[in-house]
JSON list of C-alpha atoms and ligand atoms in Angstrom, two decimals:
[
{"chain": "A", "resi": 617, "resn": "UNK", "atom": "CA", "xyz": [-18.15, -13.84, 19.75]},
{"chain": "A", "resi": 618, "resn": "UNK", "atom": "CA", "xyz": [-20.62, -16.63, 19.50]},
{"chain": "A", "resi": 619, "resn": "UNK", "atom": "CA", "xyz": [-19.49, -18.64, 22.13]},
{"chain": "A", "resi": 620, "resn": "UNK", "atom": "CA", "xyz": [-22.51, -21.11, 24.23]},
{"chain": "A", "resi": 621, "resn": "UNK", "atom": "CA", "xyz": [-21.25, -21.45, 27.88]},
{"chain": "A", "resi": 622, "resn": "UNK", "atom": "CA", "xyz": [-21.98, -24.79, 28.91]},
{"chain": "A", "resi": 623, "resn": "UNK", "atom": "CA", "xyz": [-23.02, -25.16, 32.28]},
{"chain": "A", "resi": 624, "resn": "UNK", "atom": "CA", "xyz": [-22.79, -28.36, 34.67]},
{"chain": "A", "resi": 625, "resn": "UNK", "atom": "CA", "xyz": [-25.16, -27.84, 37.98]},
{"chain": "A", "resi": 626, "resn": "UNK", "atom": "CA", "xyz": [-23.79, -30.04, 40.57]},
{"chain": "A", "resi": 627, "resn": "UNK", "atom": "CA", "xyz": [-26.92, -31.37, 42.83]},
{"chain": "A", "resi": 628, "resn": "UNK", "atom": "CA", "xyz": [-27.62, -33.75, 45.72]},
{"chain": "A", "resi": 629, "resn": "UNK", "atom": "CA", "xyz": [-31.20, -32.94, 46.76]},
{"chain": "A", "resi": 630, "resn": "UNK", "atom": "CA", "xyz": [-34.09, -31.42, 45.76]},
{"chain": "A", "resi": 631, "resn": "UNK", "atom": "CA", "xyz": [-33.05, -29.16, 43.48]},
{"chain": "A", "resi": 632, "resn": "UNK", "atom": "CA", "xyz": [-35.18, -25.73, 43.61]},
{"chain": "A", "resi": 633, "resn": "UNK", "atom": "CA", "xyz": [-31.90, -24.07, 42.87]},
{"chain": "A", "resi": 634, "resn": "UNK", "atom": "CA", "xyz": [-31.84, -26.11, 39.92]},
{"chain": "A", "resi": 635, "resn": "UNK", "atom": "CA", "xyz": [-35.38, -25.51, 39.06]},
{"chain": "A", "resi": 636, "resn": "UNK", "atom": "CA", "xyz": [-34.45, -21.83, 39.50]},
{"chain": "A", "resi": 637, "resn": "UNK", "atom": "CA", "xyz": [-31.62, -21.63, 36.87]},
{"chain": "A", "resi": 638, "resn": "UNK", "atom": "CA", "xyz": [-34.00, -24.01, 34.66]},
{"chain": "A", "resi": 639, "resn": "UNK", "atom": "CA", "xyz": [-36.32, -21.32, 34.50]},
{"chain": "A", "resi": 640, "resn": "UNK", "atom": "CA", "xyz": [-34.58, -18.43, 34.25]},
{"chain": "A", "resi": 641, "resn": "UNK", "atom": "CA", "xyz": [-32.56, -20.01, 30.99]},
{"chain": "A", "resi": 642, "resn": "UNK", "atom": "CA", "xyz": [-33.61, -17.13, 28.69]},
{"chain": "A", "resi": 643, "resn": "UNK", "atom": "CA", "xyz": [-31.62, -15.20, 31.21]},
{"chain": "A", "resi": 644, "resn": "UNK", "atom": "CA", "xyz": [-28.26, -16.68, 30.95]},
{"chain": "A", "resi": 645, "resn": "UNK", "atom": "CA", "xyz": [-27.44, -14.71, 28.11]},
{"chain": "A", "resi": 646, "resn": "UNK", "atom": "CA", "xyz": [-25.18, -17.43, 26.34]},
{"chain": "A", "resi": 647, "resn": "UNK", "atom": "CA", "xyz": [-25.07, -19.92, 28.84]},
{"chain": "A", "resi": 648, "resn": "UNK", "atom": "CA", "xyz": [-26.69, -22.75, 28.31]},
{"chain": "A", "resi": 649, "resn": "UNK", "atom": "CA", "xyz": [-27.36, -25.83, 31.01]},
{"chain": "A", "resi": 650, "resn": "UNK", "atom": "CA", "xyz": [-25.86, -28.70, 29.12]},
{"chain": "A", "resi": 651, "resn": "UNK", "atom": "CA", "xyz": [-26.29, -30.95, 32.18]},
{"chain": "A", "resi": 652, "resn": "UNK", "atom": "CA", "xyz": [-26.98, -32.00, 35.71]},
{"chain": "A", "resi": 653, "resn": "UNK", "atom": "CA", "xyz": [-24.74, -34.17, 37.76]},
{"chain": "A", "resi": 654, "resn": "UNK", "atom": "CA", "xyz": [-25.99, -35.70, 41.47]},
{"chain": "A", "resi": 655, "resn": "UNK", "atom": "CA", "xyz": [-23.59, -37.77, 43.43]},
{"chain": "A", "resi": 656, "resn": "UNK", "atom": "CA", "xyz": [-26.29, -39.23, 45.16]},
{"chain": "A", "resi": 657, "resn": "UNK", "atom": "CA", "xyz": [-29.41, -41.51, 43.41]},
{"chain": "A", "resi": 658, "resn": "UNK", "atom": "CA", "xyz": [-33.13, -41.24, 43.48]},
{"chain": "A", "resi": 659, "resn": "UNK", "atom": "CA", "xyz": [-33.15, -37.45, 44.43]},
{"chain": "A", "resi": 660, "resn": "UNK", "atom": "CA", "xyz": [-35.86, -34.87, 42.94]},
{"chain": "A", "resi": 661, "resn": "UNK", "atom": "CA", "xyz": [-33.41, -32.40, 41.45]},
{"chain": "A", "resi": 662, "resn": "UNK", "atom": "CA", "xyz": [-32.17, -35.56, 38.46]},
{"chain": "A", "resi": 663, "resn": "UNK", "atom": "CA", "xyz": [-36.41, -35.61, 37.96]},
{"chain": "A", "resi": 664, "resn": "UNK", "atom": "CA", "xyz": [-36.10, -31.99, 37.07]},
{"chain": "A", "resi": 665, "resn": "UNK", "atom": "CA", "xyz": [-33.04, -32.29, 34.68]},
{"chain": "A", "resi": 666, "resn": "UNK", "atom": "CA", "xyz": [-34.73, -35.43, 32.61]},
{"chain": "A", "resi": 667, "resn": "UNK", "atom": "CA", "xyz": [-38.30, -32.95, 33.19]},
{"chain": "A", "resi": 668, "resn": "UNK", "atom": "CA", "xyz": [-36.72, -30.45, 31.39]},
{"chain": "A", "resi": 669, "resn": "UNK", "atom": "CA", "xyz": [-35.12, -32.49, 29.01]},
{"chain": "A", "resi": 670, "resn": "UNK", "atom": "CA", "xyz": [-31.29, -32.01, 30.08]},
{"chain": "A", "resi": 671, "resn": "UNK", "atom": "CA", "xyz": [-29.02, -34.80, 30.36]},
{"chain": "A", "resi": 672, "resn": "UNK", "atom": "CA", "xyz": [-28.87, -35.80, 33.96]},
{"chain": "A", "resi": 673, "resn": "UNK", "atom": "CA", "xyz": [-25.68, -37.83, 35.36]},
{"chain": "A", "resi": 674, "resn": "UNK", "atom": "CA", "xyz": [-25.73, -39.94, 38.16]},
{"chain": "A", "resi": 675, "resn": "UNK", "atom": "CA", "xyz": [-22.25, -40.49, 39.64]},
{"chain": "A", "resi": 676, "resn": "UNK", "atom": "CA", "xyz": [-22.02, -42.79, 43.69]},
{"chain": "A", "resi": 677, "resn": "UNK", "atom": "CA", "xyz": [-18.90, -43.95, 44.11]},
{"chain": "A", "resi": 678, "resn": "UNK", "atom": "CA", "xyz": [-18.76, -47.33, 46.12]},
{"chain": "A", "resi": 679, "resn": "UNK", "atom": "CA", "xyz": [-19.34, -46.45, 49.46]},
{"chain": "A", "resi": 680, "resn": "UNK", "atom": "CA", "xyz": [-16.94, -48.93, 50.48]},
{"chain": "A", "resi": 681, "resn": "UNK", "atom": "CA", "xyz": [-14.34, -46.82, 49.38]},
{"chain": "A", "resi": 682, "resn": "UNK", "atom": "CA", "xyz": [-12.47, -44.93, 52.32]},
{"chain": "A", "resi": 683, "resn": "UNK", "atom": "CA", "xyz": [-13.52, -40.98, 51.97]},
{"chain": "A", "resi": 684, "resn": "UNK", "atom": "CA", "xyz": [-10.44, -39.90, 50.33]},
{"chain": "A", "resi": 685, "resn": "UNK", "atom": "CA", "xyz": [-10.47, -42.67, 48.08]},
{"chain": "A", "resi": 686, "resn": "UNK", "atom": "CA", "xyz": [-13.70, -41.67, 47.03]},
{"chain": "A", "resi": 687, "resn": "UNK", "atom": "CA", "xyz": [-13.61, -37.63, 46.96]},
{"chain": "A", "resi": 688, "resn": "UNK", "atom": "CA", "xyz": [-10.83, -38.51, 44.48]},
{"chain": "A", "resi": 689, "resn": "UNK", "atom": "CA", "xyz": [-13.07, -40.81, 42.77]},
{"chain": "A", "resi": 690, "resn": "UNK", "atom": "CA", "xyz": [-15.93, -38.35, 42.11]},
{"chain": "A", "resi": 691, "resn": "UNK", "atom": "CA", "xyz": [-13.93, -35.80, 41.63]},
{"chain": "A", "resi": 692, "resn": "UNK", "atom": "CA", "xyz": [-12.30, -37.90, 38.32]},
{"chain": "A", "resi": 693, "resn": "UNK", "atom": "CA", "xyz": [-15.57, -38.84, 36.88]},
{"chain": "A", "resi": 694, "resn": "UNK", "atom": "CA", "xyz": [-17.08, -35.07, 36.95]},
{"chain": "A", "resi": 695, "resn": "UNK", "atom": "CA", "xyz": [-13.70, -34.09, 35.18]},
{"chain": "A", "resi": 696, "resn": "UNK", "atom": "CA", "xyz": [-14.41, -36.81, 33.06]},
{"chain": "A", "resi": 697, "resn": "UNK", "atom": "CA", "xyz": [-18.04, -35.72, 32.13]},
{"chain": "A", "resi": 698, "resn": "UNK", "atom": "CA", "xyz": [-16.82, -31.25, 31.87]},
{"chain": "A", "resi": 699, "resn": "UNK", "atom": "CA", "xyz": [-14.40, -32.61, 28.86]},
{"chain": "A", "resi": 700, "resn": "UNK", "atom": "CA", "xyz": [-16.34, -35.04, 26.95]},
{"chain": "A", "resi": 701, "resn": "UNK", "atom": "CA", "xyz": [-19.59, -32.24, 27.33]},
{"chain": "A", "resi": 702, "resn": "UNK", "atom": "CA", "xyz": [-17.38, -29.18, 26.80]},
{"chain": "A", "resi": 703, "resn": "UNK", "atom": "CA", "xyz": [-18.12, -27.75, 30.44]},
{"chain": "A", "resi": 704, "resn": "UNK", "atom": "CA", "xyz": [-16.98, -23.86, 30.95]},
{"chain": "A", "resi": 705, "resn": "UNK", "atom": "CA", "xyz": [-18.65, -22.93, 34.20]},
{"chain": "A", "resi": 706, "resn": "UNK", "atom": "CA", "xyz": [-19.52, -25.55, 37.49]},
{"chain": "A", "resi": 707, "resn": "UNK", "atom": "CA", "xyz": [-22.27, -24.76, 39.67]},
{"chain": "A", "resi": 708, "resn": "UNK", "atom": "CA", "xyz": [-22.90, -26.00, 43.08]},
{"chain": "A", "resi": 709, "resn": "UNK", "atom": "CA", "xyz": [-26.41, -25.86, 43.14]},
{"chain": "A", "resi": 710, "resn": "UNK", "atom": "CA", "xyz": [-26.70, -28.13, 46.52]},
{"chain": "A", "resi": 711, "resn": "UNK", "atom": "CA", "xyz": [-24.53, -30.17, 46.25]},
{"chain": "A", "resi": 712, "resn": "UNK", "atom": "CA", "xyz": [-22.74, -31.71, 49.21]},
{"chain": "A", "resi": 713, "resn": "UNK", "atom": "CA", "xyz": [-19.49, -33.60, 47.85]},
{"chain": "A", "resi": 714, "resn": "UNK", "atom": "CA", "xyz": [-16.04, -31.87, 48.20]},
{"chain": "A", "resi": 715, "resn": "UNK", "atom": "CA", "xyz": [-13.94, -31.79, 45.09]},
{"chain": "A", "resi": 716, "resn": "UNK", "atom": "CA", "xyz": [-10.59, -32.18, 44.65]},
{"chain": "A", "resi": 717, "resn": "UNK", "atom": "CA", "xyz": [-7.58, -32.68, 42.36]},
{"chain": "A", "resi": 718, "resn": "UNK", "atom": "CA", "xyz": [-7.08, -31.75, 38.86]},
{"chain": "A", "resi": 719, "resn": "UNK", "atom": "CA", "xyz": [-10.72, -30.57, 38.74]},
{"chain": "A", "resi": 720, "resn": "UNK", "atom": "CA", "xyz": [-10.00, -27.83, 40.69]},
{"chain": "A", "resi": 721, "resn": "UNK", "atom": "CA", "xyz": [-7.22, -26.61, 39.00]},
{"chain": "A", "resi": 722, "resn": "UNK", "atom": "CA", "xyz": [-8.93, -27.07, 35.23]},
{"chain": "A", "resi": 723, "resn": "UNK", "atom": "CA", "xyz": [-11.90, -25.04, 36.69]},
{"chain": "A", "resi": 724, "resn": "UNK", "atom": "CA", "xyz": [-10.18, -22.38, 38.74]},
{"chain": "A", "resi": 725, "resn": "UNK", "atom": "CA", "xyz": [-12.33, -19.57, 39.02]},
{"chain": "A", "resi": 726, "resn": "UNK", "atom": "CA", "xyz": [-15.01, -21.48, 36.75]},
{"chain": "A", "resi": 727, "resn": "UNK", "atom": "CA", "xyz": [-16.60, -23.11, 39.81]},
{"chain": "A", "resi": 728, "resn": "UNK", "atom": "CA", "xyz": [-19.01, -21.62, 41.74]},
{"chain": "A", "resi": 729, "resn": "UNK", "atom": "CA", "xyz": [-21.04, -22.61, 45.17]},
{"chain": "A", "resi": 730, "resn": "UNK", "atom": "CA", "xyz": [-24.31, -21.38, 46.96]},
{"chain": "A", "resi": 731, "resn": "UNK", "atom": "CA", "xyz": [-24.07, -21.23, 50.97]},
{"chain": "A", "resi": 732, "resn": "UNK", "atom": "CA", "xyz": [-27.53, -20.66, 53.14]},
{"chain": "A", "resi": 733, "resn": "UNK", "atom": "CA", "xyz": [-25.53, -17.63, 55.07]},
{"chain": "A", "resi": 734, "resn": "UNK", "atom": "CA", "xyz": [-23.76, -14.81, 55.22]},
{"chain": "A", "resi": 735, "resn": "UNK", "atom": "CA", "xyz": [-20.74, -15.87, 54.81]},
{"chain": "A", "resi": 736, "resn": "UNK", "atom": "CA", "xyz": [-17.76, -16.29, 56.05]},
{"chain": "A", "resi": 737, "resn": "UNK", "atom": "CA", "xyz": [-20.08, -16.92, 59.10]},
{"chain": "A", "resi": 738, "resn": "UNK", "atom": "CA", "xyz": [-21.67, -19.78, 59.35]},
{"chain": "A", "resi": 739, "resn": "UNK", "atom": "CA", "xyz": [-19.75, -21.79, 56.88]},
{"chain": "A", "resi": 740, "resn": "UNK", "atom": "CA", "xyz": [-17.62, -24.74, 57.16]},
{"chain": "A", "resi": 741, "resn": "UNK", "atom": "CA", "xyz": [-17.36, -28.27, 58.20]},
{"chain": "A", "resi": 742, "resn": "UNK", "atom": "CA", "xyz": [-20.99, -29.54, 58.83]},
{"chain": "A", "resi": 743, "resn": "UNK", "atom": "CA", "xyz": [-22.57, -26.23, 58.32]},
{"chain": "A", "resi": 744, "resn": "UNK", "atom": "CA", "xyz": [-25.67, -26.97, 55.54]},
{"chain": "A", "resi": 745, "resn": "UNK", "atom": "CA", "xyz": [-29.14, -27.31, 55.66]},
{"chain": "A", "resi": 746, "resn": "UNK", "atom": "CA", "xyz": [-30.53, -26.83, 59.02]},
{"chain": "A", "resi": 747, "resn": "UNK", "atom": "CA", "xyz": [-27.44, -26.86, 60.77]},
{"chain": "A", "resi": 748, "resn": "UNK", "atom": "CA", "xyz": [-26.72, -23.11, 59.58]},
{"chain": "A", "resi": 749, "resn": "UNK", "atom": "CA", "xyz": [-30.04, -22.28, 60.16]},
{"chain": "A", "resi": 750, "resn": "UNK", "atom": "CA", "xyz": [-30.22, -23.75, 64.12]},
{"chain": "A", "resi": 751, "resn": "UNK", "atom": "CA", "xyz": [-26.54, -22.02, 64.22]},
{"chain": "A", "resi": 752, "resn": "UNK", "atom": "CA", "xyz": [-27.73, -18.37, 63.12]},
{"chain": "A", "resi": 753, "resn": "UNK", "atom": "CA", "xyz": [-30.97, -18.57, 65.58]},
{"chain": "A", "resi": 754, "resn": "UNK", "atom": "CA", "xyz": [-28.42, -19.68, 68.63]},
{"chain": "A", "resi": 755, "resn": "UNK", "atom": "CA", "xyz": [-26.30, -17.27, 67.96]},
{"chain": "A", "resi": 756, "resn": "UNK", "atom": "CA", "xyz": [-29.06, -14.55, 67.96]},
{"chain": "A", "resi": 757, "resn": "UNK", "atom": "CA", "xyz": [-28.43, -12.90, 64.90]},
{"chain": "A", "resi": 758, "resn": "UNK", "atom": "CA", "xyz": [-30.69, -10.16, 63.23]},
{"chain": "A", "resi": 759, "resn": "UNK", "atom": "CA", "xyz": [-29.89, -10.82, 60.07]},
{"chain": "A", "resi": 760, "resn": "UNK", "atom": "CA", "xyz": [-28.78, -13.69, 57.84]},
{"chain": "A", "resi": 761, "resn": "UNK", "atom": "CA", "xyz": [-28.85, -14.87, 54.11]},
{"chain": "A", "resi": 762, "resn": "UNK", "atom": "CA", "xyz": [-26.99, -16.52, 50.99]},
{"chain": "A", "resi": 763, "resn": "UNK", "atom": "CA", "xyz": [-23.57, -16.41, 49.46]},
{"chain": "A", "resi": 764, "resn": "UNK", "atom": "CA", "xyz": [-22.64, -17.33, 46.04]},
{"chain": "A", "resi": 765, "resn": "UNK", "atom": "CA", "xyz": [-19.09, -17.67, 46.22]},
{"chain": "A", "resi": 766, "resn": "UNK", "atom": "CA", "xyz": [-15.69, -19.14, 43.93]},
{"chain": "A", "resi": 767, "resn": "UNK", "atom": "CA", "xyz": [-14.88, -22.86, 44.75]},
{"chain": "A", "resi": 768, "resn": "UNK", "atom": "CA", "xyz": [-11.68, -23.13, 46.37]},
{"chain": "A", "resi": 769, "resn": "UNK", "atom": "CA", "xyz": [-10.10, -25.80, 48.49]},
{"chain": "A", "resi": 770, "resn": "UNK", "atom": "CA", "xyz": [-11.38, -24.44, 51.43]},
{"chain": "A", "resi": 771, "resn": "UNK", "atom": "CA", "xyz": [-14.86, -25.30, 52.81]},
{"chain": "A", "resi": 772, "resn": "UNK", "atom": "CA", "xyz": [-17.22, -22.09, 51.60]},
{"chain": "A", "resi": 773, "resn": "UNK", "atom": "CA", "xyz": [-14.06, -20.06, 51.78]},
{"chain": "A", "resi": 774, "resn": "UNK", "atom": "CA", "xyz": [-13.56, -19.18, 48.52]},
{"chain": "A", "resi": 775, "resn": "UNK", "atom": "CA", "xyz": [-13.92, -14.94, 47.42]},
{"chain": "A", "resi": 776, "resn": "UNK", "atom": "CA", "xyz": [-17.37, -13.84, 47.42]},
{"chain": "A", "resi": 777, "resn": "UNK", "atom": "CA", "xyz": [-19.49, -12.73, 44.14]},
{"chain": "A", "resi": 778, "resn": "UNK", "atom": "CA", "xyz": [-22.42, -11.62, 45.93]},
{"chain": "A", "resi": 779, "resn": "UNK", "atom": "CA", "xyz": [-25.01, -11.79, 48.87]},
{"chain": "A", "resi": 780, "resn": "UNK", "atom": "CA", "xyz": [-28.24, -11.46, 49.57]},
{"chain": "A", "resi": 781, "resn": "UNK", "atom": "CA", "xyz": [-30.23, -10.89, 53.19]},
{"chain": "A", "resi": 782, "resn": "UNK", "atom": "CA", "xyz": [-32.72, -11.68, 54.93]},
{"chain": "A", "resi": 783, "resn": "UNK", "atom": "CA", "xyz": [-34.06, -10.44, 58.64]},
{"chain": "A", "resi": 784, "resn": "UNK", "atom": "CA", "xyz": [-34.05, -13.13, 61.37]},
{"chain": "A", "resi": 785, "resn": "UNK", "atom": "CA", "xyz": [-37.34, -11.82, 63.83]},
{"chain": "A", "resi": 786, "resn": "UNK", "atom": "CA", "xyz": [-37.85, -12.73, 66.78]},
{"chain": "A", "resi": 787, "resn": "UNK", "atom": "CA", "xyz": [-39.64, -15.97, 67.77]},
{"chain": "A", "resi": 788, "resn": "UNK", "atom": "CA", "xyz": [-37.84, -17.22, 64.15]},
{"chain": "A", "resi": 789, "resn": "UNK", "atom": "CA", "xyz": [-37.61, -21.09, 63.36]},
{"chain": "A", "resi": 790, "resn": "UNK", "atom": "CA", "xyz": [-34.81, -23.18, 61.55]},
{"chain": "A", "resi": 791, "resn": "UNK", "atom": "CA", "xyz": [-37.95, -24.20, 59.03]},
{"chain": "A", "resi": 792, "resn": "UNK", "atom": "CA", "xyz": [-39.42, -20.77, 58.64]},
{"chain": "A", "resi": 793, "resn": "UNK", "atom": "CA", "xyz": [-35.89, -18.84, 58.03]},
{"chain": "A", "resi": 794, "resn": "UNK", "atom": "CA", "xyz": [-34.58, -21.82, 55.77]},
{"chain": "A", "resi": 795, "resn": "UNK", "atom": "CA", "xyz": [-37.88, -20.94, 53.45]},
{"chain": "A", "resi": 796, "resn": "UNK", "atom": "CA", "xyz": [-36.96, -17.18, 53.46]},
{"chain": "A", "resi": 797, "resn": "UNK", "atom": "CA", "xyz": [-33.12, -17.95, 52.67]},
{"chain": "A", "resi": 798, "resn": "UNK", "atom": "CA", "xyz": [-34.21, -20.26, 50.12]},
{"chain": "A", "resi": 799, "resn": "UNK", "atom": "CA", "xyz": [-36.41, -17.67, 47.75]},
{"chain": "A", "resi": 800, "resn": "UNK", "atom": "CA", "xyz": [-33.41, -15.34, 47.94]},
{"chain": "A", "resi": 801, "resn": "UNK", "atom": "CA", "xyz": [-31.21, -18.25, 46.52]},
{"chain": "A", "resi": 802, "resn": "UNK", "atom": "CA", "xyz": [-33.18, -18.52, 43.78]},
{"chain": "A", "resi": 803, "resn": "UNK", "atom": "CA", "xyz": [-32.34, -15.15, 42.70]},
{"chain": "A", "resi": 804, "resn": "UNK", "atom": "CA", "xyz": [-29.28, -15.06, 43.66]},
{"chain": "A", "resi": 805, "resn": "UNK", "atom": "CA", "xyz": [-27.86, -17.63, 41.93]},
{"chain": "A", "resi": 806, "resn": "UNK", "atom": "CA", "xyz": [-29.22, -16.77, 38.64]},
{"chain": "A", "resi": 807, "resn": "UNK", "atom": "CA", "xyz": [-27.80, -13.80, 39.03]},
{"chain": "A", "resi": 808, "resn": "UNK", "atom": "CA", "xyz": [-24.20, -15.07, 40.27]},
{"chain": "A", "resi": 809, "resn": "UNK", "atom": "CA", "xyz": [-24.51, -17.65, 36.96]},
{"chain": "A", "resi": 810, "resn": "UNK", "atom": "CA", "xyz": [-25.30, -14.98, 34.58]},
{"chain": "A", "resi": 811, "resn": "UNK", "atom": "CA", "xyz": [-22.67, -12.56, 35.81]},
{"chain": "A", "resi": 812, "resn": "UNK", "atom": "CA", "xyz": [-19.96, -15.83, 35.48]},
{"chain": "A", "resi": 813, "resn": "UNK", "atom": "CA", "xyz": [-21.52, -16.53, 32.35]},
{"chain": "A", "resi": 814, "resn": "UNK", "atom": "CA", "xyz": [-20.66, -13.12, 30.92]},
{"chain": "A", "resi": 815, "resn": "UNK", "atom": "CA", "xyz": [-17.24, -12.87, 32.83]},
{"chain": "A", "resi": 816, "resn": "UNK", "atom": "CA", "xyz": [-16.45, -16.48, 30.86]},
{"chain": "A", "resi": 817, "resn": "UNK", "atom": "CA", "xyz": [-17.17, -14.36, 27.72]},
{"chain": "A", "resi": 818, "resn": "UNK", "atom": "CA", "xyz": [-15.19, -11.25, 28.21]},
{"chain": "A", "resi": 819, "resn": "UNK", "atom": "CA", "xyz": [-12.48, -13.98, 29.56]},
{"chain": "B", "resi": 1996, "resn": "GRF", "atom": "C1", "xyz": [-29.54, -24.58, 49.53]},
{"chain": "B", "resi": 1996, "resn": "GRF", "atom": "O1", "xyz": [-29.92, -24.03, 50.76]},
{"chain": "B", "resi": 1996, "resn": "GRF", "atom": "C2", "xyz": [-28.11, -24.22, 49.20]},
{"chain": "B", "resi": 1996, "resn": "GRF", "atom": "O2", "xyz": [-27.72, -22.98, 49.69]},
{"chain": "B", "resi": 1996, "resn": "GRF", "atom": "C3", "xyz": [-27.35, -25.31, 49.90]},
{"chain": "B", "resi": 1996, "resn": "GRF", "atom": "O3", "xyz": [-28.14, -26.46, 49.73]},
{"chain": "B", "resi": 1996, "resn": "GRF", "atom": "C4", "xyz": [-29.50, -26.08, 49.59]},
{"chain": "B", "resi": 1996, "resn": "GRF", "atom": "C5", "xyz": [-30.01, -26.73, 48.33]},
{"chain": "B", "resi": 1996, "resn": "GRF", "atom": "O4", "xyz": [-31.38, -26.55, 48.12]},
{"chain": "B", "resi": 1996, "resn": "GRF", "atom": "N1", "xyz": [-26.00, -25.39, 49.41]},
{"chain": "B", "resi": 1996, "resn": "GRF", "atom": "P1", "xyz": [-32.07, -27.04, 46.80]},
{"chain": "B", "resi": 1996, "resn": "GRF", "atom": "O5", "xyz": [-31.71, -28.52, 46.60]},
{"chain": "B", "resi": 1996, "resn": "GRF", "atom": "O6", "xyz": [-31.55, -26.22, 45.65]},
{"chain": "B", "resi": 1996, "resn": "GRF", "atom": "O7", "xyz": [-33.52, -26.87, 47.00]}
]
């Protein structure tokens, strides 16, 4: 079959896991990053989507809304974008937002998230960025990692697609195991794409 799987990466920072799937197009196989979506303006990762020539979406809901109101909000206008651009397969690629609604039930199984530890520890409510990080070091673990995991209601709850570690040594800081973490994202995640990609395929 000579299908393209589009891909929407979902961002709200700086974007290295962006820059990461960017650069490993060729490896994607048939996927193809038809565009980049932040829910937050002015950030580095929207830089890299117009860098690279990919459309790049910029979606804030008022902030006066209450939260619900605007989860639901967001979660409409993505929807809105993954018809009118043919979206097959969501990625999560930093992005902070919670989804909900039709979305999730359009994309079951086609939505996909990257988590800064070994999940299901250290995920949750408030648990991203250096949270995790100051979390794993207090709790003394030896080891920690990423996740690449299905979106499902639940915070990072959703089945897991694969992991990668890292060790925690001794004297470790939030800074120095975040940077460690962070260049086994950027494998991991264009691994987890191109295995969804082919999966989408085969589907
Ligand atoms: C990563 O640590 C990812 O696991 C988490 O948010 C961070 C995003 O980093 N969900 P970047 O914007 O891709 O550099």
């Amino acid at each position: 079959m000579n299908k393209t799987v589009n891909i929407l990466i979902l961002v709200s920072g700086n974007g290295t896991n962006l820059q990461a799937l960017i650069d490993a197009q060729s490896r994607l196989g048939a996927g193809k990053i038809a565009a980049v979506l932040s829910d937050k303006s002015g950030v580095y990762a929207i830089e890299r989507a117009r860098l690279a020539g990919i459309p790049a979406f910029v979606e804030v809901p008022d902030k006066k809304l209450p939260k619900e109101e605007r989860r639901a909000e967001l979660s409409k206008r993505i929807l809105d974008i993954c018809r009118k651009q043919n979206i097959d397969l969501i990625i999560y690629a930093g992005f902070l937002s919670i989804l909900q609604g039709d979305i999730m039930e359009e994309f079951k199984g086609r939505m996909i998230n990257i988590h800064p530890s070994l999940l299901p520890k250290f995920g949750g409510q408030g648990m991203y960025g250096e949270h995790v990080h100051r979390a794993v070091l207090a709790a003394g673990e030896t080891e920690s990692g990423c996740t690449v995991h299905l979106v499902t209601a639940g915070i990072d709850a959703g089945p897991i697609l694969l992991q990668r570690k890292v060790p925690v040594p001794d004297g470790d800081t939030p800074g120095a195991l975040a940077g460690r973490i962070h260049h086994e994202e950027h494998i991991a995640i264009v691994e987890a794409a191109a295995m969804m990609v082919q999966k989408i395929l085969d589907s």
